[in-house]
Amino acid sequence: MMEKSFLEEKRKDIEYNLDKINEKIENAAIKSGRKREDINFMAVTKTVDPVYINFALDYGIDLIGENRVQELIRKKDELHLDGVEKHLIGHLQTNKAGQIVGVADMIQSVDSVKIAKEIARQSIKKGISTDVLLEINIGGEENKTGFSVSEFYENIHEISEIEGINVKGLMTVPPICEKNTILCKFFENIYNIYVDINDKKLDNINMQILSMGMSGDYEEAILCGSNLVRIGSAIFGPRTY
């Protein structure tokens, strides 16, 4: 009985959090001159038990993101995934590309030409083409993965010629900033890159998705042009490792 009561309270907490986040997303979208439906809302499920993820899915979440290949593979059969997209958002090692290609609907964390080519190779092997985002390390932080801005521009033409992947946009995780003005500058910088690449009309580069903004900064990200926010702890509470 206690377990059932706890799960019911947890479900109510998750639903309350989803309502609150959706309201904030809608307000930020309106302020940015867009509509709520212009913003994709991803539930980040890293370390979250499937029972709690299913509470969010049953309440209307239709996009989830996992950081680790093995965690997504392990959980997926326990989840209510009809009509739900699954994205890999964490760093992908080349030796695990074959495991995730064909499982994830999109890989958001393509951070090198090497991994782009390996995803493409595994995709062709399986007779599919994989949607990807290119990850930019917009703050140039040594402890984060992603193309530097200069590397991105140096390699974008080569990436556009790789068969087996479809480049659908960009992803970033900005540095932790004490001031919103500094944070927004990073968001604005990547938005400008997103627009610039879209204007170049490169083959196989379709700038449809700008994935930026997490639990602590998704409203600012939307105001700066994001159309996909990745939210975990604000839905499910602090992560348990």
Short mmCIF file of N, CA, C and O in Angstrom, two decimals, residues 20-155:
data_model
loop_
_atom_site.label_atom_id
_atom_site.label_comp_id
_atom_site.label_asym_id
_atom_site.label_seq_id
_atom_site.Cartn_x
_atom_site.Cartn_y
_atom_site.Cartn_z
N LYS A 20 3.67 22.79 -15.49
CA LYS A 20 4.39 24.04 -15.22
C LYS A 20 5.40 24.35 -16.32
O LYS A 20 5.50 25.49 -16.79
N ILE A 21 6.14 23.32 -16.74
CA ILE A 21 7.14 23.51 -17.80
C ILE A 21 6.46 23.89 -19.11
O ILE A 21 6.91 24.80 -19.82
N ASN A 22 5.37 23.20 -19.45
CA ASN A 22 4.66 23.53 -20.69
C ASN A 22 4.16 24.97 -20.70
O ASN A 22 4.20 25.65 -21.73
N GLU A 23 3.71 25.44 -19.54
CA GLU A 23 3.26 26.83 -19.44
C GLU A 23 4.41 27.79 -19.68
O GLU A 23 4.28 28.79 -20.40
N LYS A 24 5.57 27.47 -19.11
CA LYS A 24 6.74 28.34 -19.29
C LYS A 24 7.25 28.30 -20.73
O LYS A 24 7.66 29.32 -21.28
N ILE A 25 7.20 27.12 -21.34
CA ILE A 25 7.60 27.01 -22.74
C ILE A 25 6.67 27.85 -23.62
O ILE A 25 7.12 28.58 -24.51
N GLU A 26 5.38 27.76 -23.36
CA GLU A 26 4.42 28.54 -24.15
C GLU A 26 4.67 30.04 -24.00
O GLU A 26 4.68 30.78 -25.00
N ASN A 27 4.88 30.50 -22.77
CA ASN A 27 5.13 31.93 -22.53
C ASN A 27 6.40 32.39 -23.23
O ASN A 27 6.43 33.48 -23.84
N ALA A 28 7.46 31.57 -23.15
CA ALA A 28 8.72 31.94 -23.81
C ALA A 28 8.56 31.94 -25.32
O ALA A 28 9.11 32.81 -26.02
N ALA A 29 7.81 30.97 -25.85
CA ALA A 29 7.58 30.91 -27.29
C ALA A 29 6.86 32.16 -27.78
O ALA A 29 7.24 32.76 -28.79
N ILE A 30 5.84 32.57 -27.04
CA ILE A 30 5.08 33.78 -27.41
C ILE A 30 5.98 35.00 -27.38
O ILE A 30 5.96 35.84 -28.29
N LYS A 31 6.80 35.11 -26.34
CA LYS A 31 7.72 36.25 -26.24
C LYS A 31 8.72 36.28 -27.39
O LYS A 31 9.19 37.34 -27.80
N SER A 32 9.03 35.08 -27.92
CA SER A 32 10.00 35.01 -29.03
C SER A 32 9.32 35.12 -30.39
O SER A 32 9.96 34.96 -31.43
N GLY A 33 8.01 35.37 -30.38
CA GLY A 33 7.27 35.53 -31.63
C GLY A 33 6.83 34.24 -32.28
O GLY A 33 6.51 34.20 -33.47
N ARG A 34 6.78 33.18 -31.48
CA ARG A 34 6.37 31.88 -32.00
C ARG A 34 5.20 31.32 -31.19
O ARG A 34 4.67 31.98 -30.31
N LYS A 35 4.81 30.08 -31.51
CA LYS A 35 3.72 29.41 -30.80
C LYS A 35 4.28 28.23 -30.02
O LYS A 35 5.39 27.75 -30.30
N ARG A 36 3.50 27.73 -29.07
CA ARG A 36 3.93 26.58 -28.26
C ARG A 36 4.30 25.39 -29.16
O ARG A 36 5.31 24.71 -28.90
N GLU A 37 3.52 25.17 -30.20
CA GLU A 37 3.78 24.01 -31.05
C GLU A 37 5.06 24.13 -31.88
O GLU A 37 5.51 23.15 -32.50
N ASP A 38 5.67 25.30 -31.88
CA ASP A 38 6.94 25.48 -32.58
C ASP A 38 8.12 24.95 -31.77
O ASP A 38 9.24 24.86 -32.29
N ILE A 39 7.89 24.63 -30.50
CA ILE A 39 8.98 24.20 -29.61
C ILE A 39 8.80 22.73 -29.25
O ILE A 39 7.76 22.33 -28.72
N ASN A 40 9.81 21.92 -29.53
CA ASN A 40 9.81 20.51 -29.13
C ASN A 40 10.30 20.38 -27.69
O ASN A 40 11.30 21.00 -27.31
N PHE A 41 9.60 19.57 -26.92
CA PHE A 41 9.88 19.39 -25.49
C PHE A 41 10.37 17.95 -25.29
O PHE A 41 9.60 17.01 -25.40
N MET A 42 11.66 17.82 -25.02
CA MET A 42 12.25 16.51 -24.76
C MET A 42 12.35 16.25 -23.27
O MET A 42 12.83 17.10 -22.51
N ALA A 43 11.94 15.06 -22.85
CA ALA A 43 12.17 14.61 -21.48
C ALA A 43 13.48 13.82 -21.46
O ALA A 43 13.61 12.81 -22.14
N VAL A 44 14.44 14.33 -20.70
CA VAL A 44 15.74 13.65 -20.59
C VAL A 44 15.63 12.62 -19.47
O VAL A 44 15.32 12.96 -18.33
N THR A 45 15.90 11.37 -19.81
CA THR A 45 15.58 10.26 -18.90
C THR A 45 16.80 9.58 -18.30
O THR A 45 16.70 8.47 -17.78
N LYS A 46 17.93 10.25 -18.34
CA LYS A 46 19.17 9.70 -17.76
C LYS A 46 18.96 9.34 -16.29
O LYS A 46 18.54 10.18 -15.50
N THR A 47 19.23 8.09 -15.93
CA THR A 47 19.15 7.52 -14.59
C THR A 47 17.71 7.41 -14.06
O THR A 47 17.50 7.00 -12.92
N VAL A 48 16.71 7.76 -14.86
CA VAL A 48 15.31 7.73 -14.39
C VAL A 48 14.74 6.32 -14.60
O VAL A 48 14.88 5.73 -15.68
N ASP A 49 14.07 5.79 -13.59
CA ASP A 49 13.46 4.46 -13.70
C ASP A 49 12.33 4.47 -14.73
O ASP A 49 11.57 5.45 -14.83
N PRO A 50 12.19 3.37 -15.48
CA PRO A 50 11.14 3.31 -16.51
C PRO A 50 9.75 3.63 -15.99
O PRO A 50 8.96 4.24 -16.71
N VAL A 51 9.41 3.23 -14.76
CA VAL A 51 8.07 3.50 -14.25
C VAL A 51 7.78 5.00 -14.22
O VAL A 51 6.67 5.44 -14.54
N TYR A 52 8.79 5.81 -13.89
CA TYR A 52 8.60 7.26 -13.84
C TYR A 52 8.58 7.86 -15.25
O TYR A 52 7.82 8.80 -15.52
N ILE A 53 9.40 7.31 -16.12
CA ILE A 53 9.39 7.77 -17.52
C ILE A 53 8.00 7.53 -18.12
O ILE A 53 7.46 8.39 -18.82
N ASN A 54 7.43 6.38 -17.82
CA ASN A 54 6.10 6.06 -18.36
C ASN A 54 5.03 7.00 -17.84
O ASN A 54 4.05 7.29 -18.55
N PHE A 55 5.17 7.52 -16.62
CA PHE A 55 4.23 8.53 -16.13
C PHE A 55 4.24 9.74 -17.07
O PHE A 55 3.18 10.27 -17.42
N ALA A 56 5.44 10.16 -17.48
CA ALA A 56 5.57 11.32 -18.38
C ALA A 56 5.05 10.99 -19.78
O ALA A 56 4.36 11.80 -20.41
N LEU A 57 5.36 9.80 -20.26
CA LEU A 57 4.90 9.40 -21.60
C LEU A 57 3.38 9.31 -21.64
O LEU A 57 2.74 9.77 -22.60
N ASP A 58 2.80 8.74 -20.61
CA ASP A 58 1.33 8.60 -20.57
C ASP A 58 0.64 9.95 -20.44
O ASP A 58 -0.55 10.07 -20.77
N TYR A 59 1.38 10.95 -19.97
CA TYR A 59 0.80 12.30 -19.80
C TYR A 59 1.00 13.17 -21.05
O TYR A 59 0.57 14.31 -21.09
N GLY A 60 1.66 12.62 -22.06
CA GLY A 60 1.75 13.35 -23.33
C GLY A 60 3.13 13.61 -23.88
O GLY A 60 3.27 14.13 -24.99
N ILE A 61 4.19 13.28 -23.14
CA ILE A 61 5.54 13.45 -23.68
C ILE A 61 5.73 12.50 -24.86
O ILE A 61 5.42 11.31 -24.78
N ASP A 62 6.23 13.04 -25.98
CA ASP A 62 6.41 12.21 -27.16
C ASP A 62 7.84 12.25 -27.70
O ASP A 62 8.10 11.86 -28.84
N LEU A 63 8.78 12.71 -26.85
CA LEU A 63 10.18 12.77 -27.24
C LEU A 63 11.02 12.58 -25.98
O LEU A 63 10.86 13.31 -25.00
N ILE A 64 11.89 11.56 -26.00
CA ILE A 64 12.79 11.34 -24.87
C ILE A 64 14.24 11.35 -25.35
O ILE A 64 14.52 11.04 -26.51
N GLY A 65 15.13 11.68 -24.43
CA GLY A 65 16.55 11.69 -24.73
C GLY A 65 17.32 10.93 -23.68
O GLY A 65 17.10 11.13 -22.48
N GLU A 66 18.20 10.05 -24.12
CA GLU A 66 19.08 9.32 -23.22
C GLU A 66 20.53 9.69 -23.50
O GLU A 66 20.91 9.94 -24.64
N ASN A 67 21.35 9.69 -22.45
CA ASN A 67 22.76 10.04 -22.59
C ASN A 67 23.64 8.86 -22.96
O ASN A 67 24.68 9.05 -23.59
N ARG A 68 23.23 7.66 -22.55
CA ARG A 68 24.10 6.50 -22.75
C ARG A 68 23.42 5.44 -23.61
O ARG A 68 22.23 5.13 -23.44
N VAL A 69 24.21 4.87 -24.52
CA VAL A 69 23.71 3.86 -25.43
C VAL A 69 23.10 2.69 -24.67
O VAL A 69 21.96 2.27 -24.94
N GLN A 70 23.84 2.14 -23.72
CA GLN A 70 23.38 0.94 -23.01
C GLN A 70 22.12 1.21 -22.20
O GLN A 70 21.26 0.34 -22.05
N GLU A 71 22.00 2.42 -21.66
CA GLU A 71 20.83 2.74 -20.86
C GLU A 71 19.56 2.79 -21.72
O GLU A 71 18.50 2.31 -21.32
N LEU A 72 19.69 3.37 -22.91
CA LEU A 72 18.54 3.40 -23.83
C LEU A 72 18.15 1.99 -24.25
O LEU A 72 16.96 1.63 -24.24
N ILE A 73 19.13 1.19 -24.60
CA ILE A 73 18.84 -0.18 -25.03
C ILE A 73 18.20 -0.98 -23.90
O ILE A 73 17.24 -1.73 -24.12
N ARG A 74 18.71 -0.80 -22.69
CA ARG A 74 18.20 -1.56 -21.54
C ARG A 74 16.76 -1.17 -21.20
O ARG A 74 15.95 -2.03 -20.85
N LYS A 75 16.43 0.10 -21.30
CA LYS A 75 15.12 0.58 -20.86
C LYS A 75 14.01 0.44 -21.90
O LYS A 75 12.83 0.35 -21.55
N LYS A 76 14.36 0.47 -23.17
CA LYS A 76 13.35 0.73 -24.21
C LYS A 76 12.18 -0.26 -24.21
O LYS A 76 11.04 0.12 -24.48
N ASP A 77 12.46 -1.53 -23.90
CA ASP A 77 11.38 -2.51 -23.94
C ASP A 77 10.39 -2.34 -22.78
O ASP A 77 9.29 -2.91 -22.81
N GLU A 78 10.77 -1.58 -21.75
CA GLU A 78 9.88 -1.35 -20.61
C GLU A 78 9.06 -0.07 -20.76
O GLU A 78 8.21 0.22 -19.93
N LEU A 79 9.33 0.69 -21.82
CA LEU A 79 8.70 2.00 -21.97
C LEU A 79 7.50 1.97 -22.92
O LEU A 79 7.44 1.15 -23.84
N HIS A 80 6.58 2.89 -22.70
CA HIS A 80 5.39 3.04 -23.55
C HIS A 80 5.75 3.94 -24.73
O HIS A 80 5.50 5.14 -24.72
N LEU A 81 6.36 3.36 -25.76
CA LEU A 81 7.01 4.15 -26.80
C LEU A 81 6.21 4.31 -28.08
O LEU A 81 6.73 4.84 -29.06
N ASP A 82 4.95 3.90 -28.11
CA ASP A 82 4.15 4.11 -29.31
C ASP A 82 4.05 5.61 -29.60
O ASP A 82 3.58 6.38 -28.77
N GLY A 83 4.49 6.01 -30.79
CA GLY A 83 4.42 7.41 -31.18
C GLY A 83 5.45 8.29 -30.51
O GLY A 83 5.34 9.52 -30.58
N VAL A 84 6.45 7.70 -29.89
CA VAL A 84 7.46 8.47 -29.15
C VAL A 84 8.80 8.38 -29.87
O VAL A 84 9.25 7.29 -30.26
N GLU A 85 9.46 9.53 -30.05
CA GLU A 85 10.81 9.56 -30.61
C GLU A 85 11.84 9.35 -29.51
O GLU A 85 11.69 9.86 -28.40
N LYS A 86 12.93 8.64 -29.87
CA LYS A 86 14.02 8.38 -28.94
C LYS A 86 15.30 8.98 -29.52
O LYS A 86 15.71 8.62 -30.63
N HIS A 87 15.92 9.88 -28.77
CA HIS A 87 17.16 10.50 -29.22
C HIS A 87 18.31 10.13 -28.29
O HIS A 87 18.11 10.03 -27.07
N LEU A 88 19.49 9.94 -28.85
CA LEU A 88 20.71 9.85 -28.04
C LEU A 88 21.29 11.24 -27.96
O LEU A 88 21.54 11.89 -28.99
N ILE A 89 21.52 11.73 -26.74
CA ILE A 89 22.01 13.10 -26.58
C ILE A 89 23.39 13.16 -25.93
O ILE A 89 23.97 14.24 -25.82
N GLY A 90 23.93 12.01 -25.51
CA GLY A 90 25.25 11.98 -24.90
C GLY A 90 26.33 11.62 -25.90
O GLY A 90 26.05 11.17 -27.02
N HIS A 91 27.57 11.79 -25.48
CA HIS A 91 28.72 11.48 -26.33
C HIS A 91 28.66 10.03 -26.80
O HIS A 91 28.40 9.11 -26.03
N LEU A 92 28.92 9.82 -28.08
CA LEU A 92 28.89 8.48 -28.67
C LEU A 92 30.29 8.07 -29.10
O LEU A 92 30.93 8.76 -29.90
N GLN A 93 30.74 6.94 -28.57
CA GLN A 93 32.03 6.38 -28.99
C GLN A 93 31.83 5.59 -30.28
O GLN A 93 30.78 4.98 -30.50
N THR A 94 32.85 5.58 -31.12
CA THR A 94 32.71 4.92 -32.42
C THR A 94 32.41 3.43 -32.27
O THR A 94 31.66 2.87 -33.07
N ASN A 95 32.94 2.79 -31.21
CA ASN A 95 32.72 1.34 -31.06
C ASN A 95 31.30 1.01 -30.61
O ASN A 95 30.93 -0.17 -30.54
N LYS A 96 30.49 2.03 -30.29
CA LYS A 96 29.10 1.78 -29.90
C LYS A 96 28.10 2.26 -30.94
O LYS A 96 26.88 2.11 -30.76
N ALA A 97 28.60 2.81 -32.04
CA ALA A 97 27.70 3.34 -33.07
C ALA A 97 26.81 2.24 -33.64
O ALA A 97 25.62 2.46 -33.88
N GLY A 98 27.37 1.06 -33.85
CA GLY A 98 26.58 -0.03 -34.42
C GLY A 98 25.45 -0.47 -33.53
O GLY A 98 24.43 -0.99 -34.01
N GLN A 99 25.60 -0.27 -32.20
CA GLN A 99 24.55 -0.67 -31.27
C GLN A 99 23.36 0.29 -31.27
O GLN A 99 22.23 -0.12 -31.05
N ILE A 100 23.63 1.57 -31.52
CA ILE A 100 22.57 2.58 -31.39
C ILE A 100 21.91 2.92 -32.72
O ILE A 100 20.76 3.35 -32.77
N VAL A 101 22.65 2.74 -33.83
CA VAL A 101 22.06 3.02 -35.15
C VAL A 101 20.90 2.06 -35.38
O VAL A 101 21.02 0.86 -35.22
N GLY A 102 19.75 2.61 -35.72
CA GLY A 102 18.55 1.82 -35.90
C GLY A 102 17.70 1.70 -34.65
O GLY A 102 16.56 1.27 -34.71
N VAL A 103 18.27 2.09 -33.50
CA VAL A 103 17.53 2.10 -32.24
C VAL A 103 17.07 3.52 -31.93
O VAL A 103 15.89 3.76 -31.67
N ALA A 104 17.99 4.47 -31.95
CA ALA A 104 17.64 5.88 -31.74
C ALA A 104 17.09 6.47 -33.04
O ALA A 104 17.59 6.18 -34.12
N ASP A 105 16.06 7.29 -32.90
CA ASP A 105 15.51 7.97 -34.08
C ASP A 105 16.40 9.12 -34.53
O ASP A 105 16.37 9.52 -35.69
N MET A 106 17.18 9.64 -33.59
CA MET A 106 18.13 10.70 -33.92
C MET A 106 19.30 10.64 -32.96
O MET A 106 19.13 10.32 -31.78
N ILE A 107 20.49 10.95 -33.46
CA ILE A 107 21.68 11.09 -32.62
C ILE A 107 22.05 12.56 -32.61
O ILE A 107 22.45 13.11 -33.64
N GLN A 108 21.89 13.20 -31.45
CA GLN A 108 22.10 14.65 -31.36
C GLN A 108 23.55 15.04 -31.11
O GLN A 108 23.87 16.23 -31.16
N SER A 109 24.38 14.07 -30.80
CA SER A 109 25.71 14.39 -30.27
C SER A 109 26.85 14.05 -31.21
O SER A 109 27.87 13.52 -30.81
N VAL A 110 26.69 14.35 -32.50
CA VAL A 110 27.76 14.11 -33.47
C VAL A 110 28.79 15.22 -33.31
O VAL A 110 28.53 16.37 -33.64
N ASP A 111 29.96 14.84 -32.78
CA ASP A 111 30.94 15.85 -32.39
C ASP A 111 32.26 15.75 -33.14
O ASP A 111 33.25 16.40 -32.78
N SER A 112 32.30 14.93 -34.20
CA SER A 112 33.51 14.82 -35.01
C SER A 112 33.16 14.23 -36.36
O SER A 112 32.12 13.57 -36.52
N VAL A 113 34.03 14.44 -37.33
CA VAL A 113 33.84 13.82 -38.65
C VAL A 113 33.94 12.31 -38.52
O VAL A 113 33.19 11.56 -39.16
N LYS A 114 34.83 11.85 -37.65
CA LYS A 114 35.03 10.41 -37.44
C LYS A 114 33.74 9.71 -37.02
O LYS A 114 33.36 8.69 -37.59
N ILE A 115 33.04 10.27 -36.03
CA ILE A 115 31.81 9.62 -35.56
C ILE A 115 30.70 9.77 -36.60
O ILE A 115 29.88 8.87 -36.76
N ALA A 116 30.68 10.87 -37.32
CA ALA A 116 29.69 11.04 -38.40
C ALA A 116 29.86 9.94 -39.45
O ALA A 116 28.88 9.34 -39.91
N LYS A 117 31.11 9.66 -39.81
CA LYS A 117 31.38 8.63 -40.81
C LYS A 117 31.03 7.23 -40.30
O LYS A 117 30.53 6.39 -41.05
N GLU A 118 31.28 6.99 -39.01
CA GLU A 118 30.97 5.67 -38.46
C GLU A 118 29.47 5.45 -38.36
O GLU A 118 28.97 4.35 -38.64
N ILE A 119 28.73 6.48 -37.95
CA ILE A 119 27.26 6.38 -37.93
C ILE A 119 26.75 6.09 -39.34
O ILE A 119 25.87 5.25 -39.55
N ALA A 120 27.32 6.80 -40.31
CA ALA A 120 26.91 6.61 -41.71
C ALA A 120 27.23 5.19 -42.18
O ALA A 120 26.40 4.54 -42.84
N ARG A 121 28.41 4.70 -41.83
CA ARG A 121 28.81 3.34 -42.24
C ARG A 121 27.87 2.30 -41.67
O ARG A 121 27.41 1.40 -42.37
N GLN A 122 27.56 2.44 -40.38
CA GLN A 122 26.66 1.49 -39.73
C GLN A 122 25.24 1.60 -40.29
O GLN A 122 24.51 0.60 -40.40
N SER A 123 24.84 2.81 -40.65
CA SER A 123 23.51 3.01 -41.21
C SER A 123 23.37 2.34 -42.57
O SER A 123 22.38 1.64 -42.84
N ILE A 124 24.36 2.55 -43.42
CA ILE A 124 24.34 1.94 -44.76
C ILE A 124 24.32 0.42 -44.64
O ILE A 124 23.62 -0.28 -45.37
N LYS A 125 25.09 -0.08 -43.67
CA LYS A 125 25.15 -1.52 -43.43
C LYS A 125 23.76 -2.08 -43.09
O LYS A 125 23.40 -3.19 -43.47
N LYS A 126 22.95 -1.25 -42.39
CA LYS A 126 21.62 -1.69 -41.97
C LYS A 126 20.53 -1.24 -42.94
O LYS A 126 19.34 -1.44 -42.69
N GLY A 127 20.94 -0.60 -44.03
CA GLY A 127 19.98 -0.20 -45.05
C GLY A 127 19.11 0.98 -44.68
O GLY A 127 17.98 1.11 -45.17
N ILE A 128 19.63 1.85 -43.81
CA ILE A 128 18.88 3.02 -43.37
C ILE A 128 19.75 4.27 -43.49
O ILE A 128 20.93 4.20 -43.79
N SER A 129 19.14 5.41 -43.23
CA SER A 129 19.85 6.68 -43.11
C SER A 129 19.47 7.28 -41.77
O SER A 129 18.29 7.27 -41.39
N THR A 130 20.45 7.75 -41.02
CA THR A 130 20.23 8.19 -39.64
C THR A 130 20.21 9.72 -39.54
O THR A 130 21.11 10.39 -40.04
N ASP A 131 19.17 10.24 -38.90
CA ASP A 131 19.08 11.68 -38.63
C ASP A 131 20.05 12.04 -37.50
O ASP A 131 20.09 11.35 -36.46
N VAL A 132 20.78 13.13 -37.69
CA VAL A 132 21.75 13.56 -36.68
C VAL A 132 21.72 15.07 -36.51
O VAL A 132 21.28 15.81 -37.39
N LEU A 133 22.20 15.51 -35.35
CA LEU A 133 22.52 16.91 -35.12
C LEU A 133 24.02 17.01 -34.90
O LEU A 133 24.65 16.08 -34.38
N LEU A 134 24.60 18.13 -35.28
CA LEU A 134 26.02 18.36 -35.04
C LEU A 134 26.17 19.16 -33.75
O LEU A 134 25.54 20.21 -33.58
N GLU A 135 26.98 18.65 -32.84
CA GLU A 135 27.16 19.28 -31.53
C GLU A 135 28.30 20.29 -31.59
O GLU A 135 29.42 19.94 -31.97
N ILE A 136 28.01 21.52 -31.19
CA ILE A 136 29.03 22.57 -31.16
C ILE A 136 29.34 22.93 -29.71
O ILE A 136 28.43 23.19 -28.91
N ASN A 137 30.61 22.92 -29.38
CA ASN A 137 31.08 23.34 -28.06
C ASN A 137 31.21 24.86 -28.11
O ASN A 137 32.30 25.40 -28.31
N ILE A 138 30.09 25.54 -27.92
CA ILE A 138 30.04 26.98 -28.18
C ILE A 138 30.90 27.79 -27.22
O ILE A 138 31.34 28.89 -27.54
N GLY A 139 31.16 27.23 -26.03
CA GLY A 139 32.01 27.93 -25.07
C GLY A 139 33.48 27.57 -25.16
O GLY A 139 34.31 28.12 -24.43
N GLY A 140 33.82 26.63 -26.06
CA GLY A 140 35.21 26.21 -26.19
C GLY A 140 35.78 25.59 -24.93
O GLY A 140 36.98 25.70 -24.66
N GLU A 141 34.93 24.87 -24.18
CA GLU A 141 35.37 24.29 -22.91
C GLU A 141 36.10 22.97 -23.13
O GLU A 141 35.63 22.09 -23.85
N GLU A 142 37.24 22.81 -22.47
CA GLU A 142 38.07 21.62 -22.66
C GLU A 142 37.40 20.36 -22.14
O GLU A 142 37.68 19.26 -22.63
N ASN A 143 36.54 20.48 -21.13
CA ASN A 143 35.91 19.30 -20.53
C ASN A 143 34.62 18.89 -21.24
O ASN A 143 33.92 18.00 -20.78
N LYS A 144 34.29 19.54 -22.36
CA LYS A 144 33.06 19.20 -23.10
C LYS A 144 33.40 18.75 -24.51
O LYS A 144 34.37 19.22 -25.12
N THR A 145 32.56 17.84 -25.01
CA THR A 145 32.72 17.39 -26.39
C THR A 145 32.03 18.39 -27.33
O THR A 145 31.31 19.28 -26.91
N GLY A 146 32.25 18.18 -28.61
CA GLY A 146 31.63 19.06 -29.61
C GLY A 146 32.67 19.73 -30.49
O GLY A 146 33.82 19.91 -30.09
N PHE A 147 32.26 20.09 -31.69
CA PHE A 147 33.12 20.86 -32.58
C PHE A 147 33.34 22.25 -32.00
O PHE A 147 32.40 22.87 -31.50
N SER A 148 34.56 22.75 -32.07
CA SER A 148 34.73 24.18 -31.85
C SER A 148 34.09 24.89 -33.05
O SER A 148 33.82 24.27 -34.09
N VAL A 149 33.84 26.18 -32.93
CA VAL A 149 33.21 26.91 -34.04
C VAL A 149 34.08 26.83 -35.29
O VAL A 149 33.59 26.59 -36.40
N SER A 150 35.39 26.98 -35.12
CA SER A 150 36.29 26.94 -36.28
C SER A 150 36.31 25.54 -36.90
O SER A 150 36.29 25.40 -38.13
N GLU A 151 36.34 24.50 -36.06
CA GLU A 151 36.30 23.12 -36.57
C GLU A 151 35.00 22.85 -37.32
O GLU A 151 35.00 22.16 -38.35
N PHE A 152 33.92 23.37 -36.79
CA PHE A 152 32.62 23.17 -37.43
C PHE A 152 32.65 23.72 -38.85
O PHE A 152 32.26 23.02 -39.80
N TYR A 153 33.11 24.95 -39.02
CA TYR A 153 33.13 25.55 -40.35
C TYR A 153 34.15 24.86 -41.26
O TYR A 153 33.95 24.76 -42.48
N GLU A 154 35.25 24.36 -40.69
CA GLU A 154 36.26 23.66 -41.49
C GLU A 154 35.73 22.33 -42.03
O GLU A 154 36.15 21.88 -43.09
N ASN A 155 34.81 21.70 -41.28
CA ASN A 155 34.39 20.34 -41.62
C ASN A 155 32.98 20.22 -42.19
O ASN A 155 32.59 19.15 -42.64
#
